CSV table of C-alpha atoms in Angstrom, one decimal:
chain,number,residue,atom,x,y,z
A,226,MET,CA,67.6,185.4,87.0
A,227,ILE,CA,68.8,187.6,84.0
A,228,MET,CA,65.3,188.3,83.1
A,229,ALA,CA,64.5,189.7,86.5
A,230,VAL,CA,67.5,191.9,86.5
A,231,GLN,CA,66.6,193.1,83.1
A,232,TYR,CA,63.2,193.8,84.3
A,233,ILE,CA,64.3,196.0,87.2
A,234,LEU,CA,66.9,197.9,85.4
A,235,SER,CA,64.6,198.7,82.5
A,236,ILE,CA,61.9,200.1,85.0
A,237,LEU,CA,64.6,202.2,86.8
A,238,ILE,CA,66.3,203.6,83.8
A,239,LEU,CA,63.1,204.5,81.6
A,240,SER,CA,61.2,205.6,84.5
A,241,ILE,CA,63.5,208.3,85.1
A,242,ALA,CA,63.7,209.2,81.6
A,243,TYR,CA,60.1,209.8,81.4
A,244,THR,CA,59.4,211.4,84.5
A,245,ASN,CA,58.0,214.4,83.2
A,246,CYS,CA,56.3,212.8,79.9
A,247,THR,CA,52.9,211.1,79.2
A,248,LEU,CA,53.6,209.4,75.9
A,249,PHE,CA,50.8,207.1,76.2
A,250,ARG,CA,48.3,208.9,78.4
A,251,PRO,CA,46.5,211.6,76.7
A,252,TYR,CA,45.6,213.3,80.0
A,253,LYS,CA,47.0,214.5,83.2
A,254,PRO,CA,45.3,213.7,86.6
A,255,ASP,CA,43.2,216.3,88.2
A,256,GLN,CA,45.7,219.1,89.5
A,257,ASN,CA,43.0,220.4,91.9
A,258,LEU,CA,43.5,217.1,94.0
A,259,ARG,CA,46.8,218.5,95.2
A,260,THR,CA,49.2,221.4,95.0
A,261,SER,CA,52.3,221.8,93.0
A,262,ALA,CA,54.4,221.5,96.2
A,263,ASP,CA,53.0,218.2,97.1
A,264,PHE,CA,55.4,216.2,95.0
A,265,THR,CA,59.0,216.1,93.9
A,266,TRP,CA,61.0,213.0,93.0
A,267,ARG,CA,63.8,213.8,95.6
A,268,ASP,CA,61.2,214.2,98.5
A,269,THR,CA,59.2,211.2,97.4
A,270,TRP,CA,62.3,208.9,97.6
A,271,VAL,CA,63.6,210.4,100.9
A,272,GLU,CA,60.2,209.8,102.4
A,273,PHE,CA,60.3,206.3,101.2
A,274,VAL,CA,63.8,205.7,102.5
A,275,ASN,CA,62.8,207.2,105.8
A,276,SER,CA,59.8,205.4,106.1
A,277,SER,CA,61.2,202.2,105.2
A,278,LEU,CA,64.1,202.7,107.9
A,279,LYS,CA,61.4,203.4,110.6
A,280,PHE,CA,59.6,200.1,109.6
A,281,HIS,CA,63.0,198.2,109.6
A,282,GLN,CA,63.7,199.7,113.2
A,283,LYS,CA,60.1,198.6,114.3
A,284,LEU,CA,60.6,195.1,112.7
A,285,GLY,CA,64.0,194.7,114.5
A,286,LYS,CA,62.4,195.4,117.8
A,287,LEU,CA,59.6,192.9,117.2
A,288,CYS,CA,61.8,190.2,115.7
A,289,ASP,CA,64.9,190.3,118.2
A,290,SER,CA,63.7,187.3,120.1
A,291,PRO,CA,66.1,184.2,119.7
A,292,ARG,CA,65.1,181.9,116.7
A,293,GLY,CA,66.0,178.4,116.1
A,294,LYS,CA,68.1,177.2,113.0
A,295,LEU,CA,65.8,176.9,109.9
A,296,THR,CA,65.8,173.6,108.1
A,297,TYR,CA,64.9,172.6,104.6
A,298,GLU,CA,61.1,172.9,104.2
A,299,PRO,CA,59.6,170.5,101.7
A,300,ASP,CA,56.5,172.5,101.1
A,301,THR,CA,58.6,174.9,98.9
A,302,LYS,CA,58.4,172.5,96.0
A,303,TYR,CA,54.7,172.3,95.8
A,304,ASN,CA,52.1,174.5,93.8
A,305,ALA,CA,48.6,175.0,95.2
A,306,SER,CA,47.4,171.2,94.4
A,307,GLY,CA,50.6,169.9,95.7
A,308,LEU,CA,50.3,171.8,99.0
A,309,ILE,CA,46.9,170.5,99.4
A,310,SER,CA,47.4,166.7,98.3
A,311,SER,CA,50.7,166.6,100.5
A,312,LYS,CA,48.5,167.3,103.6
A,313,GLY,CA,46.3,164.3,102.8
A,314,TYR,CA,43.3,166.1,101.5
A,315,PRO,CA,41.6,165.5,98.1
A,316,VAL,CA,42.0,168.2,95.5
A,317,GLN,CA,40.4,169.0,92.1
A,318,GLU,CA,41.5,171.4,89.5
A,319,PHE,CA,39.3,173.3,87.1
A,320,GLU,CA,39.4,175.9,84.3
A,321,VAL,CA,36.7,178.5,84.8
A,322,PRO,CA,35.5,180.6,82.0
A,323,THR,CA,34.5,184.2,82.4
A,324,LYS,CA,32.2,186.2,80.1
A,325,ASP,CA,35.0,188.1,78.5
A,326,GLY,CA,37.1,184.9,77.7
A,327,PHE,CA,39.5,184.4,80.4
A,328,LEU,CA,40.1,180.8,82.0
A,329,LEU,CA,40.6,181.1,85.6
A,330,GLY,CA,42.4,178.1,87.4
A,331,MET,CA,40.6,177.0,90.4
A,332,GLN,CA,41.4,174.4,93.1
A,333,ARG,CA,38.6,172.5,95.2
A,334,ILE,CA,38.9,170.7,98.4
A,335,PRO,CA,35.6,168.8,98.1
A,336,HIS,CA,35.7,167.4,101.7
A,337,GLY,CA,38.0,167.0,104.7
A,338,LYS,CA,40.8,164.5,105.2
A,339,HIS,CA,38.6,161.8,107.2
A,340,ASP,CA,35.1,162.2,106.1
A,341,GLY,CA,35.0,161.5,102.4
A,342,ASP,CA,32.4,158.8,102.6
A,343,THR,CA,29.7,161.5,103.9
A,344,THR,CA,27.1,161.9,101.1
A,345,GLU,CA,25.3,164.8,102.4
A,346,PRO,CA,25.7,168.0,100.5
A,347,ARG,CA,28.3,170.4,101.9
A,348,PRO,CA,27.9,174.0,102.1
A,349,ALA,CA,30.4,175.7,99.5
A,350,VAL,CA,32.7,178.5,100.4
A,351,LEU,CA,34.9,180.4,97.8
A,352,LEU,CA,38.3,181.7,99.2
A,353,GLN,CA,39.8,184.7,97.2
A,354,HIS,CA,43.4,186.0,97.4
A,355,GLY,CA,44.8,189.4,97.5
A,356,LEU,CA,46.8,191.7,95.1
A,357,LEU,CA,49.8,189.8,93.7
A,358,GLY,CA,48.7,186.6,95.5
A,359,THR,CA,47.4,183.0,94.6
A,360,SER,CA,45.4,180.5,95.9
A,361,THR,CA,48.2,179.1,97.9
A,362,HIS,CA,47.9,181.8,100.4
A,363,TRP,CA,44.9,179.7,101.9
A,364,VAL,CA,47.1,176.5,102.3
A,365,ASN,CA,50.7,177.6,103.1
A,366,ASN,CA,50.5,177.0,106.7
A,367,LEU,CA,50.1,173.5,108.3
A,368,ALA,CA,46.8,171.7,108.2
A,369,ASN,CA,45.4,173.0,111.6
A,370,GLU,CA,46.6,176.7,110.8
A,371,SER,CA,45.3,177.1,107.2
A,372,LEU,CA,41.8,178.4,106.7
A,373,ALA,CA,41.0,176.2,103.6
A,374,PHE,CA,41.9,173.0,105.5
A,375,ILE,CA,40.1,174.0,108.7
A,376,LEU,CA,37.0,174.7,106.6
A,377,ALA,CA,37.2,171.3,104.8
A,378,ASP,CA,37.3,169.6,108.1
A,379,ALA,CA,34.5,171.4,109.4
A,380,GLY,CA,32.3,170.0,106.6
A,381,TYR,CA,32.8,172.6,104.0
A,382,ASP,CA,33.1,172.3,100.2
A,383,VAL,CA,36.1,174.5,99.7
A,384,TRP,CA,37.0,176.6,96.4
A,385,LEU,CA,40.2,178.4,95.9
A,386,GLY,CA,39.9,181.3,93.4
A,387,ASN,CA,42.8,182.7,91.2
A,388,VAL,CA,42.0,186.1,89.3
A,389,ARG,CA,42.9,186.6,85.6
A,390,GLY,CA,46.7,187.1,84.8
A,391,ASN,CA,48.1,185.4,88.0
A,392,THR,CA,50.2,182.2,88.1
A,393,TYR,CA,47.2,179.9,87.7
A,394,SER,CA,45.0,182.0,85.4
A,395,LYS,CA,47.4,182.8,82.2
A,396,LYS,CA,44.8,181.4,79.7
A,397,HIS,CA,42.3,183.1,77.4
A,398,GLN,CA,40.0,181.7,74.7
A,399,SER,CA,41.4,183.9,72.0
A,400,LEU,CA,44.4,186.1,73.4
A,401,LYS,CA,47.9,185.2,74.5
A,402,PRO,CA,49.8,186.5,77.5
A,403,SER,CA,52.2,188.0,74.8
A,404,GLN,CA,49.5,190.5,73.7
A,405,ARG,CA,48.8,193.8,75.4
A,406,GLU,CA,45.0,193.2,75.2
A,407,PHE,CA,45.4,190.1,77.3
A,408,TRP,CA,46.7,192.4,80.1
A,409,TYR,CA,44.5,195.5,79.6
A,410,TRP,CA,42.2,195.3,82.7
A,411,SER,CA,42.3,196.2,86.5
A,412,TRP,CA,40.4,194.9,89.5
A,413,ASP,CA,37.2,196.2,87.9
A,414,GLU,CA,37.0,193.4,85.5
A,415,MET,CA,37.9,191.1,88.5
A,416,GLY,CA,34.5,192.3,90.2
A,417,LYS,CA,32.7,192.5,86.9
A,418,TYR,CA,33.7,189.1,85.4
A,419,ASP,CA,36.1,186.9,87.5
A,420,LEU,CA,33.9,186.7,90.8
A,421,PRO,CA,30.6,186.1,89.0
A,422,GLY,CA,32.3,183.5,86.8
A,423,MET,CA,33.7,181.6,89.8
A,424,VAL,CA,30.6,181.9,91.7
A,425,ASP,CA,28.4,180.6,88.8
A,426,PHE,CA,30.7,177.8,88.1
A,427,ILE,CA,30.6,176.7,91.7
A,428,LEU,CA,26.8,177.0,91.8
A,429,ASN,CA,26.4,174.9,88.6
A,430,THR,CA,28.9,172.2,89.7
A,431,THR,CA,27.3,171.8,93.2
A,432,GLY,CA,23.6,172.5,92.5
A,433,HIS,CA,23.6,175.1,95.3
A,434,LYS,CA,21.5,178.3,95.1
A,435,GLN,CA,24.2,180.2,97.4
A,436,ILE,CA,27.7,180.1,98.5
A,437,SER,CA,29.8,181.8,101.1
A,438,TYR,CA,32.7,184.1,100.0
A,439,ILE,CA,36.0,185.0,102.2
A,440,GLY,CA,38.1,187.5,100.5
A,441,HIS,CA,41.6,188.9,101.7
A,442,SER,CA,42.7,192.2,100.9
A,443,GLN,CA,42.1,192.8,97.1
A,444,GLY,CA,39.9,189.8,97.4
A,445,THR,CA,37.6,192.1,99.3
A,446,THR,CA,38.1,195.1,96.8
A,447,MET,CA,36.8,193.0,94.0
A,448,ALA,CA,33.9,191.9,96.0
A,449,PHE,CA,32.9,195.3,97.1
A,450,ALA,CA,33.1,196.3,93.4
A,451,GLY,CA,31.3,193.4,91.9
A,452,LEU,CA,28.5,193.2,94.7
A,453,SER,CA,27.7,197.1,94.3
A,454,ILE,CA,26.9,196.8,90.7
A,455,SER,CA,25.1,193.2,90.6
A,456,LYS,CA,22.1,192.5,92.5
A,457,ASP,CA,22.3,189.0,90.7
A,458,LEU,CA,25.6,188.5,92.3
A,459,GLN,CA,24.4,189.7,95.7
A,460,SER,CA,21.4,186.9,95.5
A,461,LYS,CA,24.1,184.2,95.1
A,462,ILE,CA,26.3,184.9,98.2
A,463,ASN,CA,24.8,184.2,101.7
A,464,LEU,CA,27.8,185.8,103.5
A,465,PHE,CA,30.7,187.9,102.5
A,466,VAL,CA,33.7,187.9,105.0
A,467,GLY,CA,36.2,190.6,104.4
A,468,LEU,CA,39.8,190.0,106.0
A,469,GLY,CA,41.7,193.2,105.9
A,470,PRO,CA,39.1,194.9,103.8
A,471,VAL,CA,40.1,197.5,101.3
A,472,ALA,CA,37.6,199.9,99.6
A,473,ASN,CA,39.7,203.0,100.0
A,474,THR,CA,43.4,203.6,100.8
A,475,THR,CA,43.2,207.3,102.2
A,476,TYR,CA,45.1,206.7,105.3
A,477,MET,CA,47.3,203.7,104.2
A,478,PRO,CA,50.7,204.2,106.1
A,479,SER,CA,52.6,201.8,104.0
A,480,PRO,CA,55.9,202.9,102.4
A,481,VAL,CA,54.4,201.9,99.1
A,482,ARG,CA,52.1,204.6,99.4
A,483,GLN,CA,54.9,206.8,97.8
A,484,ILE,CA,54.1,205.4,94.1
A,485,ALA,CA,50.4,206.6,94.4
A,486,TYR,CA,51.6,210.0,92.9
A,487,PRO,CA,50.6,210.2,89.2
A,488,ASP,CA,54.1,211.4,88.7
A,489,VAL,CA,55.4,208.1,89.9
A,490,TYR,CA,53.0,205.5,88.6
A,491,ILE,CA,52.0,206.9,85.2
A,492,PRO,CA,55.7,207.0,84.1
A,493,ILE,CA,56.3,203.5,85.6
A,494,VAL,CA,53.1,202.1,83.7
A,495,GLU,CA,54.0,203.8,80.5
A,496,THR,CA,57.6,202.5,80.7
A,497,LEU,CA,56.4,199.0,81.3
A,498,ASP,CA,54.1,199.4,78.6
A,499,LEU,CA,56.7,200.6,76.1
A,500,LEU,CA,58.7,197.6,76.9
A,501,HIS,CA,55.7,195.2,76.3
A,502,LEU,CA,56.2,194.1,80.2
A,503,TYR,CA,52.5,194.0,81.0
A,504,ASP,CA,52.7,191.3,83.7
A,505,PHE,CA,53.7,193.2,86.9
A,506,MET,CA,55.7,191.2,89.5
A,507,PRO,CA,55.0,187.5,88.1
A,508,ASN,CA,56.5,184.5,89.8
A,509,PHE,CA,59.9,183.7,88.3
A,510,PRO,CA,60.6,180.1,89.5
A,511,ILE,CA,64.3,180.5,89.4
A,512,MET,CA,64.2,183.7,91.6
A,513,ALA,CA,61.6,182.2,93.9
A,514,ASP,CA,63.6,179.0,94.4
A,515,ILE,CA,66.7,181.0,95.1
A,516,PHE,CA,64.9,183.4,97.9
A,517,ALA,CA,62.9,180.4,99.4
A,518,ASN,CA,65.7,177.8,99.9
A,519,THR,CA,68.8,180.1,100.1
A,520,VAL,CA,68.0,183.4,101.7
A,521,CYS,CA,64.5,182.8,103.4
A,522,ASP,CA,65.5,179.5,105.0
A,523,ASN,CA,68.7,180.7,106.8
A,524,ASP,CA,68.3,181.8,110.3
A,525,ILE,CA,70.4,185.0,109.9
A,526,THR,CA,69.4,186.2,106.2
A,527,VAL,CA,65.6,185.3,106.8
A,528,THR,CA,65.5,188.9,108.5
A,529,LEU,CA,65.8,190.3,104.7
A,530,CYS,CA,62.8,188.4,103.8
A,531,GLU,CA,60.8,189.6,106.8
A,532,ASP,CA,61.9,193.2,106.0
A,533,ILE,CA,60.5,192.6,102.6
A,534,PHE,CA,57.3,191.3,103.7
A,535,TYR,CA,56.9,193.9,106.4
A,536,LEU,CA,57.5,196.8,103.8
A,537,MET,CA,55.1,195.4,101.2
A,538,ALA,CA,52.2,194.5,103.4
A,539,GLY,CA,53.3,194.0,107.0
A,540,TYR,CA,55.0,191.4,108.9
A,541,SER,CA,54.5,190.6,112.7
A,542,CYS,CA,56.9,188.2,114.4
A,543,GLN,CA,54.4,187.7,117.4
A,544,HIS,CA,52.0,186.1,115.0
A,545,MET,CA,53.7,184.4,112.1
A,546,ASN,CA,56.1,181.5,112.0
A,547,ALA,CA,59.5,182.4,110.3
A,548,SER,CA,60.1,178.9,109.3
A,549,ARG,CA,57.2,179.2,107.0
A,550,ILE,CA,58.7,182.1,105.0
A,551,PRO,CA,60.3,180.0,102.4
A,552,VAL,CA,56.9,178.5,101.8
A,553,TYR,CA,55.2,181.9,101.5
A,554,THR,CA,58.0,183.0,99.1
A,555,ALA,CA,58.1,179.9,96.9
A,556,ASP,CA,54.7,180.2,95.1
A,557,GLY,CA,53.0,183.0,97.0
A,558,LEU,CA,53.7,185.8,94.2
A,559,GLY,CA,51.4,185.5,91.4
A,560,GLY,CA,51.6,188.8,89.6
A,561,THR,CA,48.9,191.1,88.1
A,562,SER,CA,48.6,193.6,85.2
A,563,ILE,CA,50.3,197.0,85.2
A,564,TRP,CA,46.9,198.5,85.0
A,565,THR,CA,45.8,197.0,88.2
A,566,VAL,CA,48.7,198.8,89.8
A,567,GLU,CA,47.8,202.0,88.3
A,568,HIS,CA,44.2,201.6,89.5
A,569,TRP,CA,45.5,201.1,93.0
A,570,GLY,CA,47.4,204.4,92.7
A,571,GLN,CA,44.5,206.2,91.3
A,572,MET,CA,42.3,205.0,94.4
A,573,THR,CA,45.0,206.3,96.8
A,574,TYR,CA,45.6,209.5,95.1
A,575,ALA,CA,41.9,210.3,94.4
A,576,LYS,CA,40.8,209.2,97.9
A,577,ASN,CA,37.8,207.3,96.5
A,578,PHE,CA,36.4,203.8,95.7
A,579,ALA,CA,36.0,204.4,91.9
A,580,MET,CA,36.4,202.6,88.6
A,581,PHE,CA,39.5,203.0,86.5
A,582,ASP,CA,40.4,206.4,85.3
A,583,TYR,CA,40.9,206.5,81.6
A,584,GLY,CA,40.9,210.3,81.5
A,585,PRO,CA,38.1,212.6,80.4
A,586,HIS,CA,37.9,211.4,76.7
A,587,GLY,CA,38.3,207.8,77.8
A,588,ASN,CA,35.9,208.0,80.6
A,589,LEU,CA,33.3,209.5,78.1
A,590,ALA,CA,33.9,206.4,75.8
A,591,HIS,CA,33.9,203.8,78.6
A,592,TYR,CA,31.1,205.3,81.1
A,593,GLY,CA,29.5,208.2,79.3
A,594,GLN,CA,30.7,210.7,81.8
A,595,ILE,CA,33.9,212.9,82.4
A,596,LYS,CA,34.9,211.1,85.6
A,597,PRO,CA,34.9,207.4,86.4
A,598,PRO,CA,31.9,206.2,88.4
A,599,VAL,CA,32.3,205.7,92.0
A,600,TYR,CA,31.4,202.3,93.5
A,601,ASN,CA,28.4,202.5,95.8
A,602,VAL,CA,28.8,199.9,98.6
A,603,SER,CA,25.6,201.0,100.3
A,604,GLU,CA,23.9,199.1,97.4
A,605,ILE,CA,25.1,195.8,98.7
A,606,ASP,CA,22.4,193.9,100.4
A,607,THR,CA,24.6,190.6,101.1
A,608,PRO,CA,25.5,190.2,104.8
A,609,VAL,CA,28.9,191.4,105.4
A,610,ALA,CA,31.4,190.5,108.2
A,611,LEU,CA,34.7,192.3,108.6
A,612,PHE,CA,37.9,191.4,110.3
A,613,TYR,CA,40.5,194.2,110.4
A,614,GLY,CA,43.7,194.7,112.4
A,615,SER,CA,45.0,197.7,114.3
A,616,VAL,CA,48.4,197.6,113.0
A,617,ASP,CA,47.5,196.8,109.2
A,618,ILE,CA,49.6,199.2,107.1
A,619,LEU,CA,47.4,198.4,104.0
A,620,ALA,CA,43.9,198.2,105.3
A,621,ASP,CA,44.2,201.0,107.8
A,622,PRO,CA,41.6,201.1,110.5
A,623,GLU,CA,40.8,204.6,109.6
A,624,ASP,CA,40.1,203.6,106.1
A,625,VAL,CA,37.8,200.7,107.5
A,626,GLN,CA,36.0,203.2,109.6
A,627,ILE,CA,35.1,205.1,106.6
A,628,LEU,CA,33.8,201.9,105.0
A,629,ILE,CA,31.7,200.5,107.8
A,630,PRO,CA,29.0,203.2,108.1
A,631,GLN,CA,28.2,202.6,104.2
A,632,LEU,CA,27.5,198.9,104.8
A,633,LYS,CA,23.8,198.5,105.5
A,634,ASN,CA,23.9,194.9,106.1
A,635,LEU,CA,27.1,194.6,108.3
A,636,VAL,CA,26.5,191.6,110.6
A,637,TYR,CA,29.9,191.5,112.4
A,638,GLN,CA,33.0,193.6,112.6
A,639,HIS,CA,36.1,192.5,114.7
A,640,GLU,CA,39.2,194.8,115.2
A,641,ILE,CA,42.2,192.8,116.3
A,642,ASP,CA,44.8,194.9,118.2
A,643,THR,CA,48.2,193.3,117.2
A,644,TYR,CA,47.1,192.0,113.7
A,645,GLY,CA,48.7,193.3,110.4
A,646,HIS,CA,47.6,192.7,106.9
A,647,LEU,CA,49.2,189.2,106.4
A,648,ASP,CA,48.2,187.8,109.6
A,649,PHE,CA,44.6,187.0,108.4
A,650,ILE,CA,46.1,184.2,106.1
A,651,TRP,CA,49.3,183.4,107.6
A,652,ALA,CA,49.2,184.0,111.3
A,653,PHE,CA,49.9,180.6,113.2
A,654,ASP,CA,47.2,181.9,116.0
A,655,ALA,CA,44.6,183.0,113.3
A,656,VAL,CA,42.4,180.1,114.3
A,657,ASP,CA,41.9,181.6,117.8
A,658,TYR,CA,41.7,185.2,116.6
A,659,VAL,CA,39.8,184.9,113.5
A,660,TYR,CA,38.8,181.4,112.1
A,661,LYS,CA,36.7,180.3,114.9
A,662,ASP,CA,34.4,183.3,114.4
A,663,ILE,CA,34.3,182.7,110.9
A,664,LEU,CA,33.2,179.1,111.5
A,665,LYS,CA,30.3,180.5,113.6
A,666,LEU,CA,29.2,183.1,110.9
A,667,LEU,CA,29.4,180.5,108.1
A,668,LYS,CA,27.1,178.2,110.3
A,669,GLY,CA,24.6,180.8,110.9
A,670,ALA,CA,24.6,182.0,107.1
A,671,ALA,CA,23.9,178.2,106.0
A,672,ASN,CA,21.0,178.0,108.5
A,673,GLU,CA,19.2,181.0,107.4
């Protein structure tokens, strides 16, 4: 608790102190991308507060239906493997090495609850979480509502990925989490190293030549990045299903958009760098327990938790079960590097899908050119299926429409009128809106 408070206070105090400084950054972002009148700290915070209030009002209208008294939810005490085994499913844990030395934690559900005696090989599918998430996102709901369990019971060998730096992937062959070098990466490295590392490990373990891949949010971003630069990776994935796909954030309406100004995210990153706080929003078990079993499990104060979910990524009462919020809170936040957050800010501000911007001199050193290379998703030959929501405040439908024409092998697309960003992993009715269609797509990919 004390550590978390110190963390927040340090950000607020030093961010203000360094508002107009760039101590660690030897460059300023391209000023041609905006006018000087586009940004002031006062206007930004006013806009953030106003947009937050609007979302709160909207949420209140959606969530004013009577709710029952919430009771203690035992699933809040489990990690990913615990959630799986508590539902009666087999689970295996692995440490997967990447070419740059990280050891990624993965969980595997090798078969369904009642078909463990079947000896026939099962097609493998990899599920990849989004920004700040963990593999628990795929097993947080009841067994008949969680995609990982549904796939396992449908005859699939299910693998749950965790990217570098999150709760389950804080190991490296030579670096320690206390070192800056451990954290100096963004979703570029997730697409370049983490995804290929996990795919190769699954293929080597199962003997398959190809697997299917399902990503949510940043899980789609790293896949678009990795697939666009690697034909070898493309050849190993027979279908890429994108839930809430993100390859640009030009029209993202979320209040968190306000941190996409360089005048905001650069001071924040520099401040955290100065304080040696490289792990952005990690899971503090004490804080998570307080929220999960005190605030979020009360039928009155659970509204606060709904507000937080809504402001960060969207929350829809019509599709999500409030009684599961304590479970989502307990182990759902996995953290990431501060440079991943900066990369997201760069994407929104520059309005493109490009590699990390190190500044002109840094870009010359890393890429041999002044500006960071843009990912060309039209190079992806892998079949792609997209599911996106009309009320998604992170993967805005307008941004998805920019992406769609660039995909030359788009085999399926479906916009769901009332779905937001988190509904794809946590909606109690996702099996009807999304998962049944995914099963059909996976069956078709396996038969080709």
